[in-house]
């Protein structure tokens, strides 16, 4: 398992990580910069783009799916803001293919970027994509900054354990 944090990777490095995942390894891209830099080179049909929600007015919520990526946190549904506050982010992957294993999506209804413009978006914040015999996990939540909190630590543990099949609860299918 390879975790990629704040580093923006060169195309050759991204290609090497994709080959690692396709050969049975697990690649976890943890930050907006890492995900944004890699999206165009990932083996998914609809790659999407990383967007930051304009959350100064109206409403945004993240939705937790019951999956190996979120096992041990809280029950599926709307994020519990007290528990997930240290990892919550305005960054989403907008317009990408549905992940093989969803973890967290964010829904936003509010003011657009231009005067008089309204906006409604749904995007991925945590999800795993099958890459032949391995996995690529995309995460735009602030798990790096939230390290040491239950939310971040559980999510990081799940991301690290999922591909190794260390337990029935946390292995991806």
PDB file of C-alpha atoms in Angstrom:
ATOM      1  CA  UNK A   1       0.000   0.000   0.000  1.00  0.00           C
ATOM      2  CA  UNK A   2       1.328   3.417  -1.006  1.00  0.00           C
ATOM      3  CA  UNK A   3      -0.083   6.603   0.506  1.00  0.00           C
ATOM      4  CA  UNK A   4       0.395   9.823  -1.479  1.00  0.00           C
ATOM      5  CA  UNK A   5      -0.162  12.990   0.529  1.00  0.00           C
ATOM      6  CA  UNK A   6       0.482  16.601  -0.387  1.00  0.00           C
ATOM      7  CA  UNK A   7       2.946  15.936  -3.196  1.00  0.00           C
ATOM      8  CA  UNK A   8       1.958  16.808  -6.739  1.00  0.00           C
ATOM      9  CA  UNK A   9       3.265  13.943  -8.843  1.00  0.00           C
ATOM     10  CA  UNK A  10       4.830  13.954 -12.284  1.00  0.00           C
ATOM     11  CA  UNK A  11       2.982  12.009 -14.998  1.00  0.00           C
ATOM     12  CA  UNK A  12       5.617   9.243 -14.922  1.00  0.00           C
ATOM     13  CA  UNK A  13       5.122   8.813 -11.167  1.00  0.00           C
ATOM     14  CA  UNK A  14       1.345   8.602 -11.595  1.00  0.00           C
ATOM     15  CA  UNK A  15       1.770   6.016 -14.349  1.00  0.00           C
ATOM     16  CA  UNK A  16       4.047   3.976 -12.050  1.00  0.00           C
ATOM     17  CA  UNK A  17       1.432   4.098  -9.258  1.00  0.00           C
ATOM     18  CA  UNK A  18      -1.313   2.970 -11.672  1.00  0.00           C
ATOM     19  CA  UNK A  19       0.885   0.041 -12.771  1.00  0.00           C
ATOM     20  CA  UNK A  20       1.458  -0.815  -9.093  1.00  0.00           C
ATOM     21  CA  UNK A  21      -2.297  -0.919  -8.492  1.00  0.00           C
ATOM     22  CA  UNK A  22      -2.940  -2.911 -11.659  1.00  0.00           C
ATOM     23  CA  UNK A  23      -0.376  -5.455 -10.486  1.00  0.00           C
ATOM     24  CA  UNK A  24      -2.154  -5.999  -7.173  1.00  0.00           C
ATOM     25  CA  UNK A  25      -0.888  -3.075  -5.107  1.00  0.00           C
ATOM     26  CA  UNK A  26      -2.978  -0.433  -3.438  1.00  0.00           C
ATOM     27  CA  UNK A  27      -2.561   3.273  -4.049  1.00  0.00           C
ATOM     28  CA  UNK A  28      -4.236   5.826  -1.789  1.00  0.00           C
ATOM     29  CA  UNK A  29      -4.302   9.444  -2.970  1.00  0.00           C
ATOM     30  CA  UNK A  30      -5.029  11.521   0.123  1.00  0.00           C
ATOM     31  CA  UNK A  31      -5.187  15.194  -0.759  1.00  0.00           C
ATOM     32  CA  UNK A  32      -6.759  17.586  -3.228  1.00  0.00           C
ATOM     33  CA  UNK A  33      -3.359  18.157  -4.893  1.00  0.00           C
ATOM     34  CA  UNK A  34      -2.567  14.443  -5.222  1.00  0.00           C
ATOM     35  CA  UNK A  35      -6.034  13.578  -6.561  1.00  0.00           C
ATOM     36  CA  UNK A  36      -6.192  16.553  -8.956  1.00  0.00           C
ATOM     37  CA  UNK A  37      -2.775  15.745 -10.371  1.00  0.00           C
ATOM     38  CA  UNK A  38      -3.628  12.092 -10.953  1.00  0.00           C
ATOM     39  CA  UNK A  39      -7.223  12.158 -12.234  1.00  0.00           C
ATOM     40  CA  UNK A  40      -6.369  12.543 -15.900  1.00  0.00           C
ATOM     41  CA  UNK A  41      -4.134   9.463 -15.863  1.00  0.00           C
ATOM     42  CA  UNK A  42      -6.311   7.076 -13.864  1.00  0.00           C
ATOM     43  CA  UNK A  43      -7.878   4.028 -15.574  1.00  0.00           C
ATOM     44  CA  UNK A  44     -11.510   5.174 -15.200  1.00  0.00           C
ATOM     45  CA  UNK A  45     -13.837   6.177 -18.057  1.00  0.00           C
ATOM     46  CA  UNK A  46     -15.149   9.408 -16.523  1.00  0.00           C
ATOM     47  CA  UNK A  47     -12.235  11.071 -14.776  1.00  0.00           C
ATOM     48  CA  UNK A  48     -13.958  14.225 -13.531  1.00  0.00           C
ATOM     49  CA  UNK A  49     -12.128  17.095 -11.875  1.00  0.00           C
ATOM     50  CA  UNK A  50     -11.450  18.306  -8.373  1.00  0.00           C
ATOM     51  CA  UNK A  51     -13.679  21.239  -7.414  1.00  0.00           C
ATOM     52  CA  UNK A  52     -13.996  23.289  -4.271  1.00  0.00           C
ATOM     53  CA  UNK A  53     -17.593  23.899  -3.245  1.00  0.00           C
ATOM     54  CA  UNK A  54     -18.581  27.521  -2.771  1.00  0.00           C
ATOM     55  CA  UNK A  55     -19.971  26.815   0.678  1.00  0.00           C
ATOM     56  CA  UNK A  56     -20.274  30.334   2.058  1.00  0.00           C
ATOM     57  CA  UNK A  57     -24.030  30.420   1.594  1.00  0.00           C
ATOM     58  CA  UNK A  58     -26.798  27.826   1.659  1.00  0.00           C
ATOM     59  CA  UNK A  59     -26.154  24.169   2.337  1.00  0.00           C
ATOM     60  CA  UNK A  60     -23.678  21.333   1.908  1.00  0.00           C
ATOM     61  CA  UNK A  61     -23.703  17.894   3.480  1.00  0.00           C
ATOM     62  CA  UNK A  62     -21.501  14.881   3.183  1.00  0.00           C
ATOM     63  CA  UNK A  63     -23.117  11.457   3.079  1.00  0.00           C
ATOM     64  CA  UNK A  64     -21.437   8.407   4.565  1.00  0.00           C
ATOM     65  CA  UNK A  65     -21.919   5.063   2.802  1.00  0.00           C
ATOM     66  CA  UNK A  66     -21.731   1.789   4.684  1.00  0.00           C
ATOM     67  CA  UNK A  67     -18.590   0.244   3.164  1.00  0.00           C
ATOM     68  CA  UNK A  68     -15.177  -1.154   4.124  1.00  0.00           C
ATOM     69  CA  UNK A  69     -13.763   2.377   3.741  1.00  0.00           C
ATOM     70  CA  UNK A  70     -16.040   3.716   6.484  1.00  0.00           C
ATOM     71  CA  UNK A  71     -16.314   0.623   8.730  1.00  0.00           C
ATOM     72  CA  UNK A  72     -16.009   1.441  12.411  1.00  0.00           C
ATOM     73  CA  UNK A  73     -17.054   5.077  12.093  1.00  0.00           C
ATOM     74  CA  UNK A  74     -20.742   5.864  12.406  1.00  0.00           C
ATOM     75  CA  UNK A  75     -23.843   4.427  10.775  1.00  0.00           C
ATOM     76  CA  UNK A  76     -24.403   5.384   7.115  1.00  0.00           C
ATOM     77  CA  UNK A  77     -26.198   8.646   6.405  1.00  0.00           C
ATOM     78  CA  UNK A  78     -25.492  12.360   6.809  1.00  0.00           C
ATOM     79  CA  UNK A  79     -22.076  13.088   8.325  1.00  0.00           C
ATOM     80  CA  UNK A  80     -22.146  13.680  12.049  1.00  0.00           C
ATOM     81  CA  UNK A  81     -20.524  17.120  12.122  1.00  0.00           C
ATOM     82  CA  UNK A  82     -19.076  16.664  15.599  1.00  0.00           C
ATOM     83  CA  UNK A  83     -17.348  13.368  14.761  1.00  0.00           C
ATOM     84  CA  UNK A  84     -16.204  14.234  11.217  1.00  0.00           C
ATOM     85  CA  UNK A  85     -15.385  17.961  11.686  1.00  0.00           C
ATOM     86  CA  UNK A  86     -11.597  17.366  11.755  1.00  0.00           C
ATOM     87  CA  UNK A  87     -11.681  15.738   8.300  1.00  0.00           C
ATOM     88  CA  UNK A  88     -14.536  17.548   6.544  1.00  0.00           C
ATOM     89  CA  UNK A  89     -13.563  19.327   3.328  1.00  0.00           C
ATOM     90  CA  UNK A  90     -15.146  21.541   0.666  1.00  0.00           C
ATOM     91  CA  UNK A  91     -13.248  19.617  -2.030  1.00  0.00           C
ATOM     92  CA  UNK A  92     -15.019  17.049  -4.214  1.00  0.00           C
ATOM     93  CA  UNK A  93     -14.304  15.031  -7.319  1.00  0.00           C
ATOM     94  CA  UNK A  94     -16.965  16.360  -9.654  1.00  0.00           C
ATOM     95  CA  UNK A  95     -18.179  14.306 -12.633  1.00  0.00           C
ATOM     96  CA  UNK A  96     -16.111  11.171 -12.124  1.00  0.00           C
ATOM     97  CA  UNK A  97     -17.305   7.618 -12.658  1.00  0.00           C
ATOM     98  CA  UNK A  98     -19.032   5.978  -9.724  1.00  0.00           C
ATOM     99  CA  UNK A  99     -16.473   4.206  -7.533  1.00  0.00           C
ATOM    100  CA  UNK A 100     -16.544   0.437  -7.141  1.00  0.00           C
ATOM    101  CA  UNK A 101     -16.642   1.015  -3.387  1.00  0.00           C
ATOM    102  CA  UNK A 102     -18.175   4.344  -2.290  1.00  0.00           C
ATOM    103  CA  UNK A 103     -17.175   5.867   1.012  1.00  0.00           C
ATOM    104  CA  UNK A 104     -18.285   9.508   1.149  1.00  0.00           C
ATOM    105  CA  UNK A 105     -20.146  11.802  -1.252  1.00  0.00           C
ATOM    106  CA  UNK A 106     -20.911  15.485  -0.774  1.00  0.00           C
ATOM    107  CA  UNK A 107     -24.082  17.229  -1.903  1.00  0.00           C
ATOM    108  CA  UNK A 108     -24.231  21.005  -2.246  1.00  0.00           C
ATOM    109  CA  UNK A 109     -27.081  23.394  -2.943  1.00  0.00           C
ATOM    110  CA  UNK A 110     -26.280  27.063  -2.941  1.00  0.00           C
ATOM    111  CA  UNK A 111     -24.945  30.204  -4.466  1.00  0.00           C
ATOM    112  CA  UNK A 112     -22.895  29.859  -7.626  1.00  0.00           C
ATOM    113  CA  UNK A 113     -19.630  31.615  -8.393  1.00  0.00           C
ATOM    114  CA  UNK A 114     -21.283  34.403 -10.421  1.00  0.00           C
ATOM    115  CA  UNK A 115     -23.963  36.908  -9.306  1.00  0.00           C
ATOM    116  CA  UNK A 116     -27.455  35.490  -9.755  1.00  0.00           C
ATOM    117  CA  UNK A 117     -26.115  31.974 -10.331  1.00  0.00           C
ATOM    118  CA  UNK A 118     -27.353  29.044  -8.285  1.00  0.00           C
ATOM    119  CA  UNK A 119     -25.464  25.801  -7.991  1.00  0.00           C
ATOM    120  CA  UNK A 120     -26.275  22.185  -7.188  1.00  0.00           C
ATOM    121  CA  UNK A 121     -23.506  19.574  -7.142  1.00  0.00           C
ATOM    122  CA  UNK A 122     -22.840  16.041  -6.018  1.00  0.00           C
ATOM    123  CA  UNK A 123     -19.283  14.787  -5.839  1.00  0.00           C
ATOM    124  CA  UNK A 124     -17.072  12.053  -4.485  1.00  0.00           C
ATOM    125  CA  UNK A 125     -14.935  12.634  -1.393  1.00  0.00           C
ATOM    126  CA  UNK A 126     -13.832   9.063  -0.674  1.00  0.00           C
ATOM    127  CA  UNK A 127     -14.076   6.044  -2.947  1.00  0.00           C
ATOM    128  CA  UNK A 128     -12.140   3.045  -4.237  1.00  0.00           C
ATOM    129  CA  UNK A 129     -11.732   2.074  -7.879  1.00  0.00           C
ATOM    130  CA  UNK A 130     -10.687  -1.394  -9.024  1.00  0.00           C
ATOM    131  CA  UNK A 131      -7.464  -1.297 -11.074  1.00  0.00           C
ATOM    132  CA  UNK A 132      -7.196  -4.837 -12.438  1.00  0.00           C
ATOM    133  CA  UNK A 133      -5.958  -6.792  -9.385  1.00  0.00           C
ATOM    134  CA  UNK A 134      -5.380  -3.792  -7.088  1.00  0.00           C
ATOM    135  CA  UNK A 135      -7.166  -0.676  -5.895  1.00  0.00           C
ATOM    136  CA  UNK A 136      -6.875   3.079  -6.265  1.00  0.00           C
ATOM    137  CA  UNK A 137      -8.497   5.013  -3.429  1.00  0.00           C
ATOM    138  CA  UNK A 138      -9.308   8.690  -3.970  1.00  0.00           C
ATOM    139  CA  UNK A 139      -9.839  10.912  -0.944  1.00  0.00           C
ATOM    140  CA  UNK A 140     -10.364  14.686  -0.756  1.00  0.00           C
ATOM    141  CA  UNK A 141     -11.231  14.678   2.947  1.00  0.00           C
ATOM    142  CA  UNK A 142      -8.710  16.329   5.282  1.00  0.00           C
ATOM    143  CA  UNK A 143      -7.472  13.071   6.811  1.00  0.00           C
ATOM    144  CA  UNK A 144      -3.851  14.291   6.892  1.00  0.00           C
ATOM    145  CA  UNK A 145      -4.772  17.349   8.950  1.00  0.00           C
ATOM    146  CA  UNK A 146      -7.137  15.341  11.142  1.00  0.00           C
ATOM    147  CA  UNK A 147      -4.577  12.683  12.158  1.00  0.00           C
ATOM    148  CA  UNK A 148      -4.957  11.804  15.810  1.00  0.00           C
ATOM    149  CA  UNK A 149      -8.734  12.197  15.784  1.00  0.00           C
ATOM    150  CA  UNK A 150     -11.008   9.146  15.713  1.00  0.00           C
ATOM    151  CA  UNK A 151     -12.501  10.050  12.307  1.00  0.00           C
ATOM    152  CA  UNK A 152      -9.143  10.434  10.540  1.00  0.00           C
ATOM    153  CA  UNK A 153      -7.486   7.496  12.244  1.00  0.00           C
ATOM    154  CA  UNK A 154     -10.325   5.076  11.461  1.00  0.00           C
ATOM    155  CA  UNK A 155     -10.548   6.212   7.822  1.00  0.00           C
ATOM    156  CA  UNK A 156      -6.768   5.938   7.371  1.00  0.00           C
ATOM    157  CA  UNK A 157      -6.731   2.488   8.967  1.00  0.00           C
ATOM    158  CA  UNK A 158      -9.537   1.342   6.686  1.00  0.00           C
ATOM    159  CA  UNK A 159      -7.779   2.695   3.595  1.00  0.00           C
ATOM    160  CA  UNK A 160      -4.550   0.931   4.601  1.00  0.00           C
ATOM    161  CA  UNK A 161      -6.210  -2.390   5.443  1.00  0.00           C
ATOM    162  CA  UNK A 162      -8.747  -2.603   2.655  1.00  0.00           C
ATOM    163  CA  UNK A 163      -6.566  -4.022  -0.064  1.00  0.00           C
ATOM    164  CA  UNK A 164      -4.570  -6.367   2.111  1.00  0.00           C
ATOM    165  CA  UNK A 165      -7.656  -8.277   3.191  1.00  0.00           C
ATOM    166  CA  UNK A 166      -6.633  -8.204   6.830  1.00  0.00           C
ATOM    167  CA  UNK A 167     -10.161  -8.703   8.068  1.00  0.00           C
ATOM    168  CA  UNK A 168     -13.557  -9.501   6.620  1.00  0.00           C
ATOM    169  CA  UNK A 169     -14.884  -6.176   7.921  1.00  0.00           C
ATOM    170  CA  UNK A 170     -12.316  -3.998   6.181  1.00  0.00           C
ATOM    171  CA  UNK A 171     -11.409  -5.875   2.975  1.00  0.00           C
ATOM    172  CA  UNK A 172     -12.754  -4.542  -0.263  1.00  0.00           C
ATOM    173  CA  UNK A 173     -14.686  -7.122  -2.288  1.00  0.00           C
TER     174      UNK A 173
END
